[in-house]
Amino acid sequence: MRETDTLARLAAVIESRKPSAGGDPAVSYVARLLANGPDSFLKKVGEEATEVVLAAKDLDRVGAGDLASHRQSLVGEMADLWFHSMIALAYFDLTPEDVLAELARREGLSGLEEKALRKAEQRAVDAAVVASTHKTGG
């Protein structure tokens, strides 16, 4: 089984929990987060990201005796982060496949090249906005 199959199945469950798909906030945690809007699930993304950082720092400091439990703690926190991030994707009608496609697009680019490309693209967008504003008198 491919890992992307797991992501796709989880994304389908999250999608089915959307209030617009009949998800009931009274019985579904995901439906409740989605019904409460971005502040609700983005707060959870932030909390889980912090927990990932703390678990990674703990793992970095741990001795060999407790290594397995700290590794599992990091994996568990990362799973929570991915899960809540997937809720955010679903809210904005995006999927894990969109993220995987972006990662595939970046594959083969060095991190520095990719960052420079994004900056150049943003400068082009900014220049187009400025040019558009000047044309319309804004």
JSON list of C-alpha atoms in Angstrom, two decimals:
[
{"chain": "A", "resi": 1, "resn": "MET", "atom": "CA", "xyz": [0.00, 0.00, 0.00]},
{"chain": "A", "resi": 2, "resn": "ARG", "atom": "CA", "xyz": [1.29, 3.45, -0.87]},
{"chain": "A", "resi": 3, "resn": "GLU", "atom": "CA", "xyz": [1.43, 6.20, 1.71]},
{"chain": "A", "resi": 4, "resn": "THR", "atom": "CA", "xyz": [-0.48, 8.44, -0.67]},
{"chain": "A", "resi": 5, "resn": "ASP", "atom": "CA", "xyz": [-3.36, 5.95, -0.47]},
{"chain": "A", "resi": 6, "resn": "THR", "atom": "CA", "xyz": [-3.56, 6.63, 3.26]},
{"chain": "A", "resi": 7, "resn": "LEU", "atom": "CA", "xyz": [-3.52, 10.37, 2.65]},
{"chain": "A", "resi": 8, "resn": "ALA", "atom": "CA", "xyz": [-6.20, 10.05, -0.03]},
{"chain": "A", "resi": 9, "resn": "ARG", "atom": "CA", "xyz": [-8.45, 7.95, 2.22]},
{"chain": "A", "resi": 10, "resn": "LEU", "atom": "CA", "xyz": [-8.03, 10.38, 5.11]},
{"chain": "A", "resi": 11, "resn": "ALA", "atom": "CA", "xyz": [-8.72, 13.32, 2.78]},
{"chain": "A", "resi": 12, "resn": "ALA", "atom": "CA", "xyz": [-11.93, 11.60, 1.63]},
{"chain": "A", "resi": 13, "resn": "VAL", "atom": "CA", "xyz": [-13.06, 11.13, 5.23]},
{"chain": "A", "resi": 14, "resn": "ILE", "atom": "CA", "xyz": [-12.31, 14.79, 6.02]},
{"chain": "A", "resi": 15, "resn": "GLU", "atom": "CA", "xyz": [-14.19, 15.83, 2.88]},
{"chain": "A", "resi": 16, "resn": "SER", "atom": "CA", "xyz": [-17.19, 13.77, 3.99]},
{"chain": "A", "resi": 17, "resn": "ARG", "atom": "CA", "xyz": [-17.20, 15.58, 7.33]},
{"chain": "A", "resi": 18, "resn": "LYS", "atom": "CA", "xyz": [-17.66, 19.00, 5.77]},
{"chain": "A", "resi": 19, "resn": "PRO", "atom": "CA", "xyz": [-20.95, 20.49, 6.92]},
{"chain": "A", "resi": 20, "resn": "SER", "atom": "CA", "xyz": [-21.84, 21.00, 3.24]},
{"chain": "A", "resi": 21, "resn": "ALA", "atom": "CA", "xyz": [-21.46, 17.23, 2.77]},
{"chain": "A", "resi": 22, "resn": "GLY", "atom": "CA", "xyz": [-23.66, 16.44, 5.76]},
{"chain": "A", "resi": 23, "resn": "GLY", "atom": "CA", "xyz": [-20.98, 16.42, 8.45]},
{"chain": "A", "resi": 24, "resn": "ASP", "atom": "CA", "xyz": [-22.54, 17.08, 11.83]},
{"chain": "A", "resi": 25, "resn": "PRO", "atom": "CA", "xyz": [-20.55, 19.39, 14.14]},
{"chain": "A", "resi": 26, "resn": "ALA", "atom": "CA", "xyz": [-22.40, 17.89, 17.12]},
{"chain": "A", "resi": 27, "resn": "VAL", "atom": "CA", "xyz": [-20.85, 14.44, 16.54]},
{"chain": "A", "resi": 28, "resn": "SER", "atom": "CA", "xyz": [-17.74, 15.05, 14.42]},
{"chain": "A", "resi": 29, "resn": "TYR", "atom": "CA", "xyz": [-14.58, 16.83, 15.57]},
{"chain": "A", "resi": 30, "resn": "VAL", "atom": "CA", "xyz": [-13.63, 17.56, 11.95]},
{"chain": "A", "resi": 31, "resn": "ALA", "atom": "CA", "xyz": [-17.10, 18.91, 11.13]},
{"chain": "A", "resi": 32, "resn": "ARG", "atom": "CA", "xyz": [-16.92, 21.14, 14.23]},
{"chain": "A", "resi": 33, "resn": "LEU", "atom": "CA", "xyz": [-13.53, 22.56, 13.24]},
{"chain": "A", "resi": 34, "resn": "LEU", "atom": "CA", "xyz": [-14.72, 23.18, 9.68]},
{"chain": "A", "resi": 35, "resn": "ALA", "atom": "CA", "xyz": [-18.03, 24.71, 10.81]},
{"chain": "A", "resi": 36, "resn": "ASN", "atom": "CA", "xyz": [-16.19, 27.07, 13.16]},
{"chain": "A", "resi": 37, "resn": "GLY", "atom": "CA", "xyz": [-14.04, 28.36, 10.31]},
{"chain": "A", "resi": 38, "resn": "PRO", "atom": "CA", "xyz": [-10.35, 28.99, 9.77]},
{"chain": "A", "resi": 39, "resn": "ASP", "atom": "CA", "xyz": [-9.55, 30.42, 13.20]},
{"chain": "A", "resi": 40, "resn": "SER", "atom": "CA", "xyz": [-10.62, 27.13, 14.76]},
{"chain": "A", "resi": 41, "resn": "PHE", "atom": "CA", "xyz": [-8.48, 24.75, 12.71]},
{"chain": "A", "resi": 42, "resn": "LEU", "atom": "CA", "xyz": [-5.59, 27.17, 12.15]},
{"chain": "A", "resi": 43, "resn": "LYS", "atom": "CA", "xyz": [-5.22, 27.49, 15.91]},
{"chain": "A", "resi": 44, "resn": "LYS", "atom": "CA", "xyz": [-4.89, 23.70, 16.02]},
{"chain": "A", "resi": 45, "resn": "VAL", "atom": "CA", "xyz": [-2.31, 23.75, 13.21]},
{"chain": "A", "resi": 46, "resn": "GLY", "atom": "CA", "xyz": [-0.26, 26.26, 15.21]},
{"chain": "A", "resi": 47, "resn": "GLU", "atom": "CA", "xyz": [-0.57, 24.23, 18.42]},
{"chain": "A", "resi": 48, "resn": "GLU", "atom": "CA", "xyz": [0.43, 21.02, 16.67]},
{"chain": "A", "resi": 49, "resn": "ALA", "atom": "CA", "xyz": [3.37, 22.71, 14.94]},
{"chain": "A", "resi": 50, "resn": "THR", "atom": "CA", "xyz": [4.63, 23.87, 18.33]},
{"chain": "A", "resi": 51, "resn": "GLU", "atom": "CA", "xyz": [4.24, 20.35, 19.71]},
{"chain": "A", "resi": 52, "resn": "VAL", "atom": "CA", "xyz": [6.26, 18.99, 16.78]},
{"chain": "A", "resi": 53, "resn": "VAL", "atom": "CA", "xyz": [9.05, 21.44, 17.58]},
{"chain": "A", "resi": 54, "resn": "LEU", "atom": "CA", "xyz": [9.02, 20.49, 21.27]},
{"chain": "A", "resi": 55, "resn": "ALA", "atom": "CA", "xyz": [8.99, 16.75, 20.51]},
{"chain": "A", "resi": 56, "resn": "ALA", "atom": "CA", "xyz": [11.90, 17.15, 18.08]},
{"chain": "A", "resi": 57, "resn": "LYS", "atom": "CA", "xyz": [13.89, 19.14, 20.65]},
{"chain": "A", "resi": 58, "resn": "ASP", "atom": "CA", "xyz": [13.20, 16.44, 23.25]},
{"chain": "A", "resi": 59, "resn": "LEU", "atom": "CA", "xyz": [14.32, 13.76, 20.82]},
{"chain": "A", "resi": 60, "resn": "ASP", "atom": "CA", "xyz": [17.49, 15.68, 20.08]},
{"chain": "A", "resi": 61, "resn": "ARG", "atom": "CA", "xyz": [18.37, 15.75, 23.80]},
{"chain": "A", "resi": 62, "resn": "VAL", "atom": "CA", "xyz": [17.36, 12.23, 24.80]},
{"chain": "A", "resi": 63, "resn": "GLY", "atom": "CA", "xyz": [19.75, 9.44, 25.63]},
{"chain": "A", "resi": 64, "resn": "ALA", "atom": "CA", "xyz": [19.66, 6.04, 23.97]},
{"chain": "A", "resi": 65, "resn": "GLY", "atom": "CA", "xyz": [17.47, 4.56, 26.72]},
{"chain": "A", "resi": 66, "resn": "ASP", "atom": "CA", "xyz": [14.38, 6.59, 25.88]},
{"chain": "A", "resi": 67, "resn": "LEU", "atom": "CA", "xyz": [14.97, 6.96, 22.16]},
{"chain": "A", "resi": 68, "resn": "ALA", "atom": "CA", "xyz": [12.06, 4.79, 20.96]},
{"chain": "A", "resi": 69, "resn": "SER", "atom": "CA", "xyz": [9.39, 6.58, 22.99]},
{"chain": "A", "resi": 70, "resn": "HIS", "atom": "CA", "xyz": [10.68, 10.01, 21.96]},
{"chain": "A", "resi": 71, "resn": "ARG", "atom": "CA", "xyz": [10.80, 8.99, 18.30]},
{"chain": "A", "resi": 72, "resn": "GLN", "atom": "CA", "xyz": [7.20, 7.78, 18.59]},
{"chain": "A", "resi": 73, "resn": "SER", "atom": "CA", "xyz": [6.25, 11.05, 20.27]},
{"chain": "A", "resi": 74, "resn": "LEU", "atom": "CA", "xyz": [7.64, 13.02, 17.32]},
{"chain": "A", "resi": 75, "resn": "VAL", "atom": "CA", "xyz": [5.81, 10.78, 14.85]},
{"chain": "A", "resi": 76, "resn": "GLY", "atom": "CA", "xyz": [2.56, 11.17, 16.78]},
{"chain": "A", "resi": 77, "resn": "GLU", "atom": "CA", "xyz": [2.85, 14.95, 16.94]},
{"chain": "A", "resi": 78, "resn": "MET", "atom": "CA", "xyz": [3.72, 15.10, 13.24]},
{"chain": "A", "resi": 79, "resn": "ALA", "atom": "CA", "xyz": [0.64, 12.99, 12.47]},
{"chain": "A", "resi": 80, "resn": "ASP", "atom": "CA", "xyz": [-1.49, 15.48, 14.42]},
{"chain": "A", "resi": 81, "resn": "LEU", "atom": "CA", "xyz": [0.05, 18.35, 12.45]},
{"chain": "A", "resi": 82, "resn": "TRP", "atom": "CA", "xyz": [-0.55, 16.63, 9.12]},
{"chain": "A", "resi": 83, "resn": "PHE", "atom": "CA", "xyz": [-4.13, 15.80, 10.11]},
{"chain": "A", "resi": 84, "resn": "HIS", "atom": "CA", "xyz": [-5.01, 19.36, 11.06]},
{"chain": "A", "resi": 85, "resn": "SER", "atom": "CA", "xyz": [-3.18, 20.69, 7.99]},
{"chain": "A", "resi": 86, "resn": "MET", "atom": "CA", "xyz": [-5.34, 18.38, 5.87]},
{"chain": "A", "resi": 87, "resn": "ILE", "atom": "CA", "xyz": [-8.43, 19.91, 7.48]},
{"chain": "A", "resi": 88, "resn": "ALA", "atom": "CA", "xyz": [-7.13, 23.32, 6.41]},
{"chain": "A", "resi": 89, "resn": "LEU", "atom": "CA", "xyz": [-6.57, 22.04, 2.87]},
{"chain": "A", "resi": 90, "resn": "ALA", "atom": "CA", "xyz": [-10.10, 20.62, 2.72]},
{"chain": "A", "resi": 91, "resn": "TYR", "atom": "CA", "xyz": [-11.64, 23.86, 3.96]},
{"chain": "A", "resi": 92, "resn": "PHE", "atom": "CA", "xyz": [-10.00, 25.69, 1.07]},
{"chain": "A", "resi": 93, "resn": "ASP", "atom": "CA", "xyz": [-10.97, 22.94, -1.43]},
{"chain": "A", "resi": 94, "resn": "LEU", "atom": "CA", "xyz": [-7.40, 21.65, -1.75]},
{"chain": "A", "resi": 95, "resn": "THR", "atom": "CA", "xyz": [-6.10, 18.10, -1.33]},
{"chain": "A", "resi": 96, "resn": "PRO", "atom": "CA", "xyz": [-2.92, 16.30, -0.35]},
{"chain": "A", "resi": 97, "resn": "GLU", "atom": "CA", "xyz": [-2.45, 15.70, -4.07]},
{"chain": "A", "resi": 98, "resn": "ASP", "atom": "CA", "xyz": [-2.09, 19.46, -4.55]},
{"chain": "A", "resi": 99, "resn": "VAL", "atom": "CA", "xyz": [0.72, 19.49, -1.99]},
{"chain": "A", "resi": 100, "resn": "LEU", "atom": "CA", "xyz": [2.34, 16.40, -3.52]},
{"chain": "A", "resi": 101, "resn": "ALA", "atom": "CA", "xyz": [2.19, 18.03, -6.96]},
{"chain": "A", "resi": 102, "resn": "GLU", "atom": "CA", "xyz": [3.94, 21.11, -5.56]},
{"chain": "A", "resi": 103, "resn": "LEU", "atom": "CA", "xyz": [6.62, 18.93, -3.96]},
{"chain": "A", "resi": 104, "resn": "ALA", "atom": "CA", "xyz": [7.08, 17.12, -7.27]},
{"chain": "A", "resi": 105, "resn": "ARG", "atom": "CA", "xyz": [7.38, 20.45, -9.05]},
{"chain": "A", "resi": 106, "resn": "ARG", "atom": "CA", "xyz": [10.14, 21.46, -6.64]},
{"chain": "A", "resi": 107, "resn": "GLU", "atom": "CA", "xyz": [11.94, 18.15, -6.91]},
{"chain": "A", "resi": 108, "resn": "GLY", "atom": "CA", "xyz": [15.35, 18.59, -8.45]},
{"chain": "A", "resi": 109, "resn": "LEU", "atom": "CA", "xyz": [15.53, 22.27, -7.56]},
{"chain": "A", "resi": 110, "resn": "SER", "atom": "CA", "xyz": [17.89, 23.21, -4.82]},
{"chain": "A", "resi": 111, "resn": "GLY", "atom": "CA", "xyz": [16.20, 24.95, -1.92]},
{"chain": "A", "resi": 112, "resn": "LEU", "atom": "CA", "xyz": [18.06, 28.13, -2.74]},
{"chain": "A", "resi": 113, "resn": "GLU", "atom": "CA", "xyz": [17.05, 28.00, -6.40]},
{"chain": "A", "resi": 114, "resn": "GLU", "atom": "CA", "xyz": [13.43, 27.34, -5.49]},
{"chain": "A", "resi": 115, "resn": "LYS", "atom": "CA", "xyz": [13.39, 30.24, -3.03]},
{"chain": "A", "resi": 116, "resn": "ALA", "atom": "CA", "xyz": [14.95, 32.59, -5.62]},
{"chain": "A", "resi": 117, "resn": "LEU", "atom": "CA", "xyz": [12.36, 31.46, -8.19]},
{"chain": "A", "resi": 118, "resn": "ARG", "atom": "CA", "xyz": [9.49, 32.20, -5.77]},
{"chain": "A", "resi": 119, "resn": "LYS", "atom": "CA", "xyz": [10.92, 35.65, -5.05]},
{"chain": "A", "resi": 120, "resn": "ALA", "atom": "CA", "xyz": [11.25, 36.40, -8.77]},
{"chain": "A", "resi": 121, "resn": "GLU", "atom": "CA", "xyz": [7.67, 35.22, -9.37]},
{"chain": "A", "resi": 122, "resn": "GLN", "atom": "CA", "xyz": [6.43, 37.43, -6.52]},
{"chain": "A", "resi": 123, "resn": "ARG", "atom": "CA", "xyz": [8.31, 40.44, -7.89]},
{"chain": "A", "resi": 124, "resn": "ALA", "atom": "CA", "xyz": [6.65, 39.86, -11.28]},
{"chain": "A", "resi": 125, "resn": "VAL", "atom": "CA", "xyz": [3.21, 39.68, -9.65]},
{"chain": "A", "resi": 126, "resn": "ASP", "atom": "CA", "xyz": [3.92, 42.83, -7.62]},
{"chain": "A", "resi": 127, "resn": "ALA", "atom": "CA", "xyz": [5.09, 44.67, -10.76]},
{"chain": "A", "resi": 128, "resn": "ALA", "atom": "CA", "xyz": [1.94, 43.62, -12.63]},
{"chain": "A", "resi": 129, "resn": "VAL", "atom": "CA", "xyz": [-0.24, 44.89, -9.77]},
{"chain": "A", "resi": 130, "resn": "VAL", "atom": "CA", "xyz": [1.60, 48.22, -9.73]},
{"chain": "A", "resi": 131, "resn": "ALA", "atom": "CA", "xyz": [1.31, 48.55, -13.52]},
{"chain": "A", "resi": 132, "resn": "SER", "atom": "CA", "xyz": [-2.40, 47.71, -13.36]},
{"chain": "A", "resi": 133, "resn": "THR", "atom": "CA", "xyz": [-2.96, 50.25, -10.61]},
{"chain": "A", "resi": 134, "resn": "HIS", "atom": "CA", "xyz": [-1.24, 52.99, -12.63]},
{"chain": "A", "resi": 135, "resn": "LYS", "atom": "CA", "xyz": [-3.31, 52.16, -15.73]},
{"chain": "A", "resi": 136, "resn": "THR", "atom": "CA", "xyz": [-6.58, 52.38, -13.83]},
{"chain": "A", "resi": 137, "resn": "GLY", "atom": "CA", "xyz": [-5.60, 55.51, -11.98]},
{"chain": "A", "resi": 138, "resn": "GLY", "atom": "CA", "xyz": [-5.68, 53.73, -8.58]}
]
